[in-house]
Every structure is written in structure tokens, then in C-alpha cells.
CSV table of C-alpha atoms in Angstrom, one decimal:
chain,number,residue,atom,x,y,z
Z,1,MET,CA,0.0,-0.1,-0.3
Z,2,THR,CA,1.4,3.5,-1.0
Z,3,THR,CA,1.2,5.9,1.7
Z,4,THR,CA,0.6,9.3,0.5
Z,5,LEU,CA,3.8,12.1,1.2
Z,6,GLU,CA,3.1,15.5,2.5
Z,7,PHE,CA,4.8,18.5,1.1
Z,8,THR,CA,6.5,21.0,2.8
Z,9,GLN,CA,7.1,24.7,0.9
Z,10,GLN,CA,9.5,27.2,1.2
Z,11,LEU,CA,9.1,30.1,-0.7
Z,12,SER,CA,12.0,31.9,-2.5
Z,13,ASP,CA,13.1,34.9,-1.0
Z,14,HIS,CA,14.1,36.4,-4.1
Z,15,PRO,CA,11.7,35.6,-6.7
Z,16,LYS,CA,11.9,37.5,-10.2
Z,17,SER,CA,10.4,40.6,-10.6
Z,18,ASP,CA,7.4,41.1,-12.4
Z,19,GLU,CA,9.2,43.3,-15.0
Z,20,GLU,CA,12.4,40.6,-15.2
Z,21,ARG,CA,9.6,37.6,-15.6
Z,22,ALA,CA,7.7,39.7,-18.5
Z,23,ALA,CA,10.4,40.4,-20.0
Z,24,ILE,CA,12.0,37.0,-20.2
Z,25,LEU,CA,8.2,35.8,-21.3
Z,26,ALA,CA,8.2,37.8,-24.2
Z,27,ASP,CA,11.0,35.6,-25.6
Z,28,PRO,CA,10.9,32.6,-23.7
Z,29,GLY,CA,13.0,30.1,-26.5
Z,30,PHE,CA,12.9,26.9,-25.4
Z,31,GLY,CA,15.4,25.7,-22.1
Z,32,ASN,CA,17.0,28.9,-21.5
Z,33,HIS,CA,15.2,30.1,-18.3
Z,34,PHE,CA,13.9,28.5,-15.1
Z,35,THR,CA,11.2,29.8,-12.8
Z,36,ASP,CA,11.6,30.3,-9.0
Z,37,HIS,CA,11.2,26.9,-7.5
Z,38,THR,CA,11.2,23.0,-7.8
Z,39,VAL,CA,10.0,20.5,-6.0
Z,40,VAL,CA,12.2,17.7,-4.2
Z,41,VAL,CA,11.4,14.2,-3.0
Z,42,ASP,CA,14.2,11.6,-1.7
Z,43,TYR,CA,14.7,8.4,-1.7
Z,44,LYS,CA,17.1,6.3,0.7
Z,45,VAL,CA,17.3,2.6,1.2
Z,46,ASP,CA,17.9,1.7,5.2
Z,47,MET,CA,20.0,-0.9,7.3
Z,48,GLU,CA,17.7,-3.2,6.7
Z,49,GLY,CA,17.6,-3.4,2.8
Z,50,ASN,CA,14.2,-1.4,2.8
Z,51,GLY,CA,13.9,1.6,0.3
Z,52,GLY,CA,11.4,4.8,1.1
Z,53,TRP,CA,10.6,8.2,-0.6
Z,54,SER,CA,10.4,10.5,2.0
Z,55,ASN,CA,11.1,14.8,3.1
Z,56,ALA,CA,8.8,15.9,-0.1
Z,57,ARG,CA,9.2,19.8,-0.4
Z,58,LEU,CA,8.8,22.5,-2.7
Z,59,GLU,CA,12.2,24.9,-2.3
Z,60,PRO,CA,13.4,28.0,-3.9
Z,61,TYR,CA,15.0,27.0,-7.5
Z,62,GLY,CA,18.9,26.9,-7.2
Z,63,PRO,CA,22.1,24.9,-7.9
Z,64,ILE,CA,22.3,21.2,-6.3
Z,65,MET,CA,24.5,20.6,-3.5
Z,66,MET,CA,26.2,17.0,-4.6
Z,67,ASP,CA,28.9,14.9,-3.4
Z,68,PRO,CA,31.7,14.7,-6.1
Z,69,ALA,CA,31.8,10.8,-5.9
Z,70,SER,CA,27.6,10.7,-6.5
Z,71,ALA,CA,26.5,7.7,-8.5
Z,72,VAL,CA,25.1,9.8,-11.3
Z,73,LEU,CA,27.8,11.7,-12.5
Z,74,HIS,CA,29.8,8.1,-12.8
Z,75,TYR,CA,27.3,5.8,-14.1
Z,76,GLY,CA,24.8,7.9,-15.6
Z,77,GLN,CA,21.9,6.3,-13.3
Z,78,GLU,CA,19.9,9.5,-14.5
Z,79,ILE,CA,15.8,9.4,-15.8
Z,80,PHE,CA,13.8,12.2,-16.6
Z,81,GLU,CA,10.4,13.2,-18.6
Z,82,GLY,CA,9.0,16.3,-20.1
Z,83,MET,CA,5.6,17.4,-20.3
Z,84,LYS,CA,3.7,21.2,-21.0
Z,85,ALA,CA,1.4,23.0,-18.3
Z,86,TYR,CA,-0.7,25.6,-20.5
Z,87,LYS,CA,-3.1,28.1,-19.3
Z,88,HIS,CA,-6.6,27.8,-20.6
Z,89,ALA,CA,-9.0,30.9,-21.3
Z,90,ASP,CA,-10.1,31.1,-18.3
Z,91,GLY,CA,-7.3,30.8,-16.4
Z,92,SER,CA,-7.1,27.7,-15.6
Z,93,VAL,CA,-3.6,25.4,-16.1
Z,94,TRP,CA,-3.9,22.1,-17.6
Z,95,THR,CA,-1.4,19.2,-18.5
Z,96,PHE,CA,-1.9,16.8,-21.0
Z,97,ARG,CA,-1.8,13.1,-20.0
Z,98,PRO,CA,0.5,12.9,-17.1
Z,99,GLU,CA,-0.3,9.4,-15.5
Z,100,ALA,CA,1.1,8.4,-19.1
Z,101,ASN,CA,4.4,10.5,-18.1
Z,102,ALA,CA,4.2,8.9,-14.7
Z,103,LYS,CA,4.0,5.1,-16.0
Z,104,ARG,CA,7.0,6.1,-18.5
Z,105,MET,CA,9.0,7.5,-15.9
Z,106,ASN,CA,8.5,4.2,-13.8
Z,107,LEU,CA,9.2,2.0,-16.5
Z,108,SER,CA,12.7,4.0,-17.4
Z,109,ALA,CA,13.2,3.6,-13.7
Z,110,ARG,CA,13.2,-0.2,-13.9
Z,111,ARG,CA,15.7,-0.4,-16.4
Z,112,LEU,CA,17.8,2.3,-15.1
Z,113,ALA,CA,17.9,-0.1,-11.7
Z,114,LEU,CA,16.2,3.0,-10.0
Z,115,PRO,CA,13.1,3.1,-7.3
Z,116,GLU,CA,10.1,3.4,-8.8
Z,117,LEU,CA,8.1,6.7,-7.9
Z,118,PRO,CA,4.1,6.7,-6.7
Z,119,GLU,CA,2.3,8.3,-9.5
Z,120,GLU,CA,-0.1,10.1,-7.1
Z,121,THR,CA,3.6,11.6,-6.2
Z,122,PHE,CA,4.3,12.4,-9.2
Z,123,LEU,CA,1.2,14.2,-10.0
Z,124,GLU,CA,1.5,16.2,-6.7
Z,125,SER,CA,4.6,17.4,-7.9
Z,126,LEU,CA,3.6,18.9,-10.7
Z,127,ARG,CA,0.6,20.3,-8.8
Z,128,ARG,CA,2.8,22.0,-6.2
Z,129,LEU,CA,5.2,24.2,-8.5
Z,130,VAL,CA,3.0,25.1,-11.1
Z,131,ALA,CA,0.6,26.4,-8.2
Z,132,VAL,CA,3.0,28.4,-6.7
Z,133,ASP,CA,4.8,29.5,-10.2
Z,134,LYS,CA,1.6,29.6,-12.7
Z,135,ALA,CA,2.7,33.5,-13.5
Z,136,TRP,CA,5.7,32.2,-15.7
Z,137,ILE,CA,3.4,30.8,-18.1
Z,138,PRO,CA,3.8,32.5,-21.3
Z,139,SER,CA,1.0,33.3,-23.6
Z,140,GLY,CA,0.6,32.9,-27.5
Z,141,GLU,CA,0.7,30.0,-30.1
Z,142,GLY,CA,2.3,26.9,-29.3
Z,143,ALA,CA,3.4,28.9,-26.1
Z,144,ALA,CA,3.5,26.7,-22.3
Z,145,LEU,CA,5.5,25.8,-19.7
Z,146,TYR,CA,7.9,22.5,-20.1
Z,147,LEU,CA,7.9,20.7,-17.1
Z,148,ARG,CA,10.8,18.5,-16.5
Z,149,PRO,CA,10.5,15.8,-13.5
Z,150,PHE,CA,14.1,14.1,-13.1
Z,151,MET,CA,15.6,11.3,-11.0
Z,152,ILE,CA,19.2,10.9,-10.2
Z,153,ALA,CA,21.4,8.9,-8.0
Z,154,THR,CA,23.1,10.8,-5.1
Z,155,GLU,CA,25.0,8.0,-3.3
Z,156,ALA,CA,28.5,8.9,-2.7
Z,157,PHE,CA,29.7,5.8,-4.4
Z,158,LEU,CA,31.9,4.3,-6.6
Z,159,GLY,CA,30.9,0.2,-6.6
Z,160,VAL,CA,29.1,-0.7,-9.4
Z,161,ARG,CA,25.1,-0.6,-8.4
Z,162,PRO,CA,22.4,0.5,-8.4
Z,163,ALA,CA,22.6,3.8,-6.0
Z,164,ARG,CA,20.8,3.7,-2.5
Z,165,GLU,CA,20.4,7.3,-2.5
Z,166,VAL,CA,18.2,8.7,-5.0
Z,167,SER,CA,16.6,12.5,-5.6
Z,168,PHE,CA,13.4,13.2,-7.8
Z,169,ARG,CA,13.1,16.9,-8.4
Z,170,VAL,CA,10.6,18.7,-11.2
Z,171,ILE,CA,11.8,22.4,-12.3
Z,172,ALA,CA,10.3,24.0,-15.2
Z,173,SER,CA,11.1,26.6,-18.0
Z,174,PRO,CA,8.6,28.6,-20.2
Z,175,ALA,CA,8.6,27.8,-23.8
Z,176,GLY,CA,7.8,28.8,-27.0
Z,177,ASN,CA,8.0,27.2,-30.4
Z,178,TYR,CA,10.7,24.7,-30.4
Z,179,PHE,CA,12.3,25.8,-33.6
Z,180,GLY,CA,11.9,28.9,-33.3
Z,181,GLY,CA,9.2,31.2,-35.1
Z,182,GLU,CA,6.7,30.4,-37.5
Z,183,LEU,CA,6.2,26.5,-38.2
Z,184,LYS,CA,7.9,25.3,-41.0
Z,185,PRO,CA,8.6,21.8,-42.2
Z,186,VAL,CA,12.4,21.1,-41.0
Z,187,SER,CA,15.2,19.5,-42.8
Z,188,ILE,CA,16.9,16.5,-41.1
Z,189,TRP,CA,20.0,14.4,-41.5
Z,190,LEU,CA,20.5,10.8,-42.0
Z,191,SER,CA,23.2,9.0,-39.5
Z,192,GLU,CA,25.4,6.7,-40.7
Z,193,ASN,CA,27.8,6.2,-38.8
Z,194,TYR,CA,25.9,6.2,-35.5
Z,195,ALA,CA,22.7,4.6,-33.6
Z,196,ARG,CA,21.1,5.8,-30.9
Z,197,ALA,CA,20.3,2.5,-29.3
Z,198,GLY,CA,20.6,-1.2,-29.5
Z,199,ARG,CA,19.2,-4.2,-29.0
Z,200,GLY,CA,18.7,-5.3,-25.1
Z,201,GLY,CA,19.8,-1.3,-24.4
Z,202,THR,CA,18.0,1.5,-23.0
Z,203,GLY,CA,16.4,2.5,-26.2
Z,204,GLU,CA,12.9,2.6,-24.7
Z,205,ALA,CA,14.0,4.1,-21.6
Z,206,LYS,CA,14.1,8.3,-21.3
Z,207,CYS,CA,17.5,8.4,-19.9
Z,208,GLY,CA,20.2,10.8,-20.7
Z,209,GLY,CA,22.8,8.6,-22.1
Z,210,ASN,CA,20.4,7.9,-25.2
Z,211,TYR,CA,20.6,11.9,-25.5
Z,212,ALA,CA,24.6,12.2,-25.0
Z,213,ALA,CA,24.8,9.3,-27.9
Z,214,SER,CA,22.7,11.4,-30.3
Z,215,LEU,CA,25.0,14.8,-29.7
Z,216,ALA,CA,27.5,13.7,-32.4
Z,217,PRO,CA,25.5,13.0,-35.1
Z,218,GLN,CA,23.6,15.9,-34.0
Z,219,LEU,CA,26.3,18.3,-34.6
Z,220,GLU,CA,27.5,16.5,-37.8
Z,221,ALA,CA,23.4,17.1,-38.9
Z,222,GLU,CA,23.6,20.7,-37.8
Z,223,ALA,CA,27.1,21.0,-40.0
Z,224,ASN,CA,24.7,20.0,-43.2
Z,225,GLY,CA,22.1,22.7,-42.7
Z,226,CYS,CA,19.8,20.6,-40.6
Z,227,LYS,CA,17.9,20.6,-37.4
Z,228,GLN,CA,18.0,17.1,-36.2
Z,229,VAL,CA,19.0,13.7,-37.0
Z,230,LEU,CA,17.8,10.5,-38.1
Z,231,PHE,CA,19.0,7.0,-37.0
Z,232,LEU,CA,18.3,3.8,-38.8
Z,233,ASP,CA,18.5,0.2,-37.4
Z,234,PRO,CA,21.8,-1.2,-39.4
Z,235,PHE,CA,20.5,-4.7,-38.7
Z,236,ASN,CA,17.3,-4.8,-40.0
Z,237,ASP,CA,16.9,-3.5,-42.9
Z,238,ASN,CA,17.9,0.0,-42.4
Z,239,ALA,CA,14.6,0.1,-40.7
Z,240,VAL,CA,13.8,3.9,-39.4
Z,241,GLU,CA,13.8,4.1,-35.7
Z,242,GLU,CA,13.0,7.7,-34.4
Z,243,LEU,CA,14.8,10.9,-34.7
Z,244,GLY,CA,17.2,12.2,-31.9
Z,245,GLY,CA,13.9,13.6,-29.8
Z,246,MET,CA,11.3,12.7,-31.8
Z,247,ASN,CA,9.3,9.6,-33.1
Z,248,ILE,CA,8.2,9.4,-36.4
Z,249,PHE,CA,5.3,9.3,-39.0
Z,250,PHE,CA,4.5,8.6,-42.8
Z,251,VAL,CA,1.0,9.6,-44.2
Z,252,PHE,CA,0.6,7.6,-47.4
Z,253,ALA,CA,-1.7,8.8,-50.2
Z,254,ASP,CA,-4.3,5.2,-49.3
Z,255,GLY,CA,-4.8,6.8,-46.4
Z,256,ARG,CA,-2.7,4.7,-44.1
Z,257,LEU,CA,-0.9,5.9,-41.2
Z,258,VAL,CA,2.6,4.4,-40.2
Z,259,THR,CA,5.5,4.5,-37.9
Z,260,PRO,CA,7.9,2.3,-37.3
Z,261,GLU,CA,6.3,-0.7,-34.0
Z,262,LEU,CA,7.9,-0.1,-30.8
Z,263,ASN,CA,10.6,-2.9,-29.9
Z,264,GLY,CA,12.4,-1.7,-27.2
Z,265,ASN,CA,14.7,0.9,-29.2
Z,266,ILE,CA,12.0,3.3,-29.6
Z,267,LEU,CA,10.5,5.8,-26.7
Z,268,HIS,CA,7.1,5.1,-26.0
Z,269,GLY,CA,6.3,8.5,-27.0
Z,270,VAL,CA,3.2,9.9,-25.1
Z,271,THR,CA,2.4,12.1,-28.2
Z,272,ARG,CA,3.2,9.6,-30.0
Z,273,ASP,CA,0.6,7.7,-28.6
Z,274,SER,CA,-1.9,10.5,-29.1
Z,275,VAL,CA,-2.2,10.8,-32.5
Z,276,ILE,CA,-1.7,7.2,-33.5
Z,277,GLN,CA,-5.0,7.4,-31.2
Z,278,LEU,CA,-6.8,10.9,-33.1
Z,279,ALA,CA,-5.9,9.4,-36.4
Z,280,LYS,CA,-7.4,5.9,-35.8
Z,281,ASP,CA,-10.8,8.0,-34.4
Z,282,ARG,CA,-10.5,9.4,-38.1
Z,283,GLY,CA,-11.0,6.2,-40.0
Z,284,MET,CA,-7.1,6.0,-40.7
Z,285,ASP,CA,-5.6,2.7,-41.1
Z,286,VAL,CA,-2.9,3.6,-38.1
Z,287,GLN,CA,0.1,0.9,-39.0
Z,288,GLU,CA,2.9,0.4,-36.0
Z,289,ARG,CA,5.5,-2.2,-38.1
Z,290,LYS,CA,8.9,-2.0,-40.1
Z,291,ILE,CA,9.3,0.9,-42.4
Z,292,THR,CA,12.7,1.3,-44.2
Z,293,ILE,CA,14.6,4.3,-45.9
Z,294,ASP,CA,14.0,2.2,-48.8
Z,295,GLU,CA,10.3,2.2,-49.0
Z,296,TRP,CA,10.4,5.6,-47.5
Z,297,ARG,CA,12.5,6.8,-50.9
Z,298,SER,CA,10.0,4.7,-53.3
Z,299,GLY,CA,6.9,5.8,-51.5
Z,300,VAL,CA,7.8,9.4,-52.4
Z,301,ASP,CA,9.4,8.9,-55.6
Z,302,SER,CA,5.4,7.2,-56.4
Z,303,GLY,CA,4.1,9.8,-54.7
Z,304,GLU,CA,2.3,7.0,-52.4
Z,305,ILE,CA,4.0,9.0,-49.3
Z,306,THR,CA,2.4,12.0,-49.2
Z,307,GLU,CA,3.5,14.1,-46.0
Z,308,VAL,CA,6.3,12.8,-43.3
Z,309,PHE,CA,6.5,14.4,-39.6
Z,310,ALA,CA,7.7,13.9,-36.5
Z,311,CYS,CA,6.4,14.2,-33.4
Z,312,GLY,CA,6.9,15.1,-29.6
Z,313,THR,CA,6.3,16.5,-26.2
Z,314,ALA,CA,8.4,20.1,-26.9
Z,315,ALA,CA,7.4,20.5,-30.7
Z,316,VAL,CA,4.3,18.5,-31.2
Z,317,ILE,CA,3.9,18.1,-34.6
Z,318,THR,CA,6.5,19.7,-36.9
Z,319,PRO,CA,5.9,18.6,-40.7
Z,320,ILE,CA,9.5,17.0,-42.3
Z,321,GLY,CA,10.3,18.6,-45.8
Z,322,GLU,CA,13.5,17.1,-46.3
Z,323,LEU,CA,15.8,13.8,-45.2
Z,324,LYS,CA,19.4,14.9,-46.3
Z,325,THR,CA,22.1,11.8,-46.9
Z,326,LYS,CA,25.6,12.2,-48.0
Z,327,ASP,CA,24.3,10.7,-51.1
Z,328,GLY,CA,21.6,13.5,-51.7
Z,329,SER,CA,18.2,14.1,-50.1
Z,330,ILE,CA,14.5,12.7,-50.1
Z,331,ALA,CA,12.0,15.3,-50.1
Z,332,SER,CA,8.9,15.4,-48.8
Z,333,PRO,CA,5.9,15.9,-51.6
Z,334,GLY,CA,4.7,20.1,-51.6
Z,335,SER,CA,5.8,21.8,-49.2
Z,336,GLY,CA,6.2,19.2,-46.6
Z,337,ALA,CA,3.1,20.9,-44.4
Z,338,GLY,CA,0.8,18.2,-45.2
Z,339,GLU,CA,-3.1,18.6,-44.7
Z,340,VAL,CA,-3.2,15.4,-42.5
Z,341,SER,CA,-0.1,15.8,-39.9
Z,342,MET,CA,-1.3,20.2,-39.6
Z,343,SER,CA,-4.8,18.6,-39.3
Z,344,ILE,CA,-3.9,15.8,-36.3
Z,345,ARG,CA,-1.4,18.8,-34.8
Z,346,LYS,CA,-4.4,21.8,-34.5
Z,347,GLN,CA,-6.7,19.1,-32.9
Z,348,LEU,CA,-4.2,17.9,-30.5
Z,349,LEU,CA,-2.9,21.0,-29.3
Z,350,GLY,CA,-6.3,22.3,-29.3
Z,351,ILE,CA,-7.2,19.8,-26.5
Z,352,GLN,CA,-4.5,20.4,-24.9
Z,353,THR,CA,-5.1,24.3,-25.0
Z,354,GLY,CA,-8.6,24.2,-24.0
Z,355,ASP,CA,-9.4,25.6,-27.4
Z,356,VAL,CA,-11.2,22.5,-28.6
Z,357,GLU,CA,-13.1,19.9,-26.5
Z,358,ASP,CA,-11.2,17.1,-24.5
Z,359,THR,CA,-13.4,13.8,-25.0
Z,360,TYR,CA,-10.6,11.6,-24.4
Z,361,GLY,CA,-10.0,12.8,-20.7
Z,362,TRP,CA,-6.1,13.6,-21.4
Z,363,LEU,CA,-6.3,16.8,-19.5
Z,364,THR,CA,-5.3,16.9,-16.0
Z,365,ARG,CA,-6.5,20.6,-14.0
Z,366,LEU,CA,-2.7,21.3,-12.0
Z,367,ALA,CA,-3.8,24.9,-10.5
């Protein structure tokens, strides 16, 4: 039986002034600024080997005091989540499918040998932070307060074993459009020398190591004028897997919507799952299956594939205009910002912001 934790609260003595905050919210970017507070919950295993969560608190945002021997610094025992809080027209604040994020965090925790966090503690941590920092939510199309729950191994110990002391935390950052400015189709780079994950690895866990592994190919992508990098499975007919931080979908002329199947290498995207549900309810034939780079190329050439788009929490849905490779490119038909992808994006964003009725029960009120 899970015991509900009581949260204590210590407000910051030096919050940003209204003027400072307004200047930031006028052009927040993504991940550049942070709110005045953070939530922290501690985990510790006692001498009898029993572990438990305790000392749940909201406190001022600031540096983490950590021993140089903390396990996270040496073995990367760390996981995180990402979601957004939106302010609706009546001033209330809502987030999108946080229960799915809580479940995915525990999936990641099991893979990284970290303790699972009770779902109610996860949700309450979001409520506590948003309640005191809701003035940080920016306005404007696509703008939101990005919430970043994360868990790190804090035990000072250099042996290779699961840490017995862990810290769960939540920080928040005002966010504008992920790719900046007006939504436009993006160019992505095909990584042929690197893999994001391998069979039996941590591909379906949302852990920092996966993203660290994507940074070298991301630099390669940027050097070739691309915003993101696409990874393949070279041991599975060069099957398409996912981008560095997003899942990928293909729209076919006959009404099919295809996305790579979850095979242990691919992140269980909450946005991905939502797109699948919305597409099915539109009567589309949604297929989760292997799709190769050769099928992508031939499908575009023949006109069978009409749109390609990526999706994720930060960017929601972004049309892909071109896949660049060292041997040429695969350009999406037309402008790349297709009717199907933009229609689903409008519906999904409308549900999140309260402009479209939430018939799925996906929204949770935070404040």
C-alpha cells in the first residue's frame, strides 16, 4: 500500500520581479530560463535494505549540493520526463496525460535500476510547482510552461551497483516554439555512422545517456544545415527508428498512417500514442510496423507517401520537408507541411490548450 507523502513548502526570498519575468516571457525560447521554485523528494535504502520516499518539499530553485562521488556523475544512473502546462482561457492551468508520463518514468526507472515513484507523488509534485509558479506560463500559439521531472542517483559510492540514495526533482521552464518562430517544415540528417540505441539497450528508457549518444550525430546534422538527426537500425534492413528527440510518422495516399513499431529501441512517446488515437478515430488505417529507408525513398518517388512528420512533447508535431543524406536527399511532396499532419496538430494542440473539447479525458488540472 502506497503512503501519500506530505509536502512542505519554502518560498523563494528572491523571486524574479514582474518586470524581469515579463521580459523573459516576451521571448522565452526553449529551455533557456527557469522558474523560481523546484520540487524535491528523497529516496533512501535503510540498513535492512528497505527503501522509501520521504522529505517531499517545494523550495527555491538553485544549485544542487552534491558529493563529487555521487553515482549519477560516474555511471549515468538518471532518467527524466517532459510535459507542458497550458493556461486556458479561464485562467486555469492544465497538463496533458501526466499519468502516461508517470508510467513511462517508472518504465525507465526499472531499466536504470532506480526506484519507482508513486504516481500520485509524481502528479502532486507537478501541482505544487505550478501552483506557485503559474505566472511563468507564457502566452501565444504553441507557448507553454515546460515541466521537467527527473531522477538522479545521489549516493556517494564508486562501486558499480544501483544507488541506495536517489533524488527526484521537478523544474519548470517557460517555452516558446521548439524550432523557433513560424512553424515550417524542417530538414533532417540521416545518421549512417551512429546508432541511438541497440537491442536490449536503453532505447525505450528516457535517460540522459540516449540523448548524449545523439549529440555527435546532431552536430553532424547541424553542419549539414539540418535541425534534427534520424537514426536507423542497420541490423534490420536499415529500418527507420526515430529522430534524436522525436518519433516519426508517414502519411500514405491511400489513407494509411505508418510509424515504426515499438521494439525496445524506440521511446514510448506520449505524443506518438495520442497521434495514433486521433488518427484511428478519423478512420485512418494506422500501422505500427517496420518501415525502411528504401520504402521511404520509393514511396516518395511514386507518390505513395504524401507527408512525413515528427512528433514529441516539445515540438508537438513538426512537418519534415527533407531528409538529407551524404548521397543526396529525399524531399517530402509539396511544401512538406501536409494537410493530414497539420490537421492532427491543430486538433492535438487544441485539446491541450482547451480550444478543442477533450473527449478522451487526457487533461489534468494543475491549478
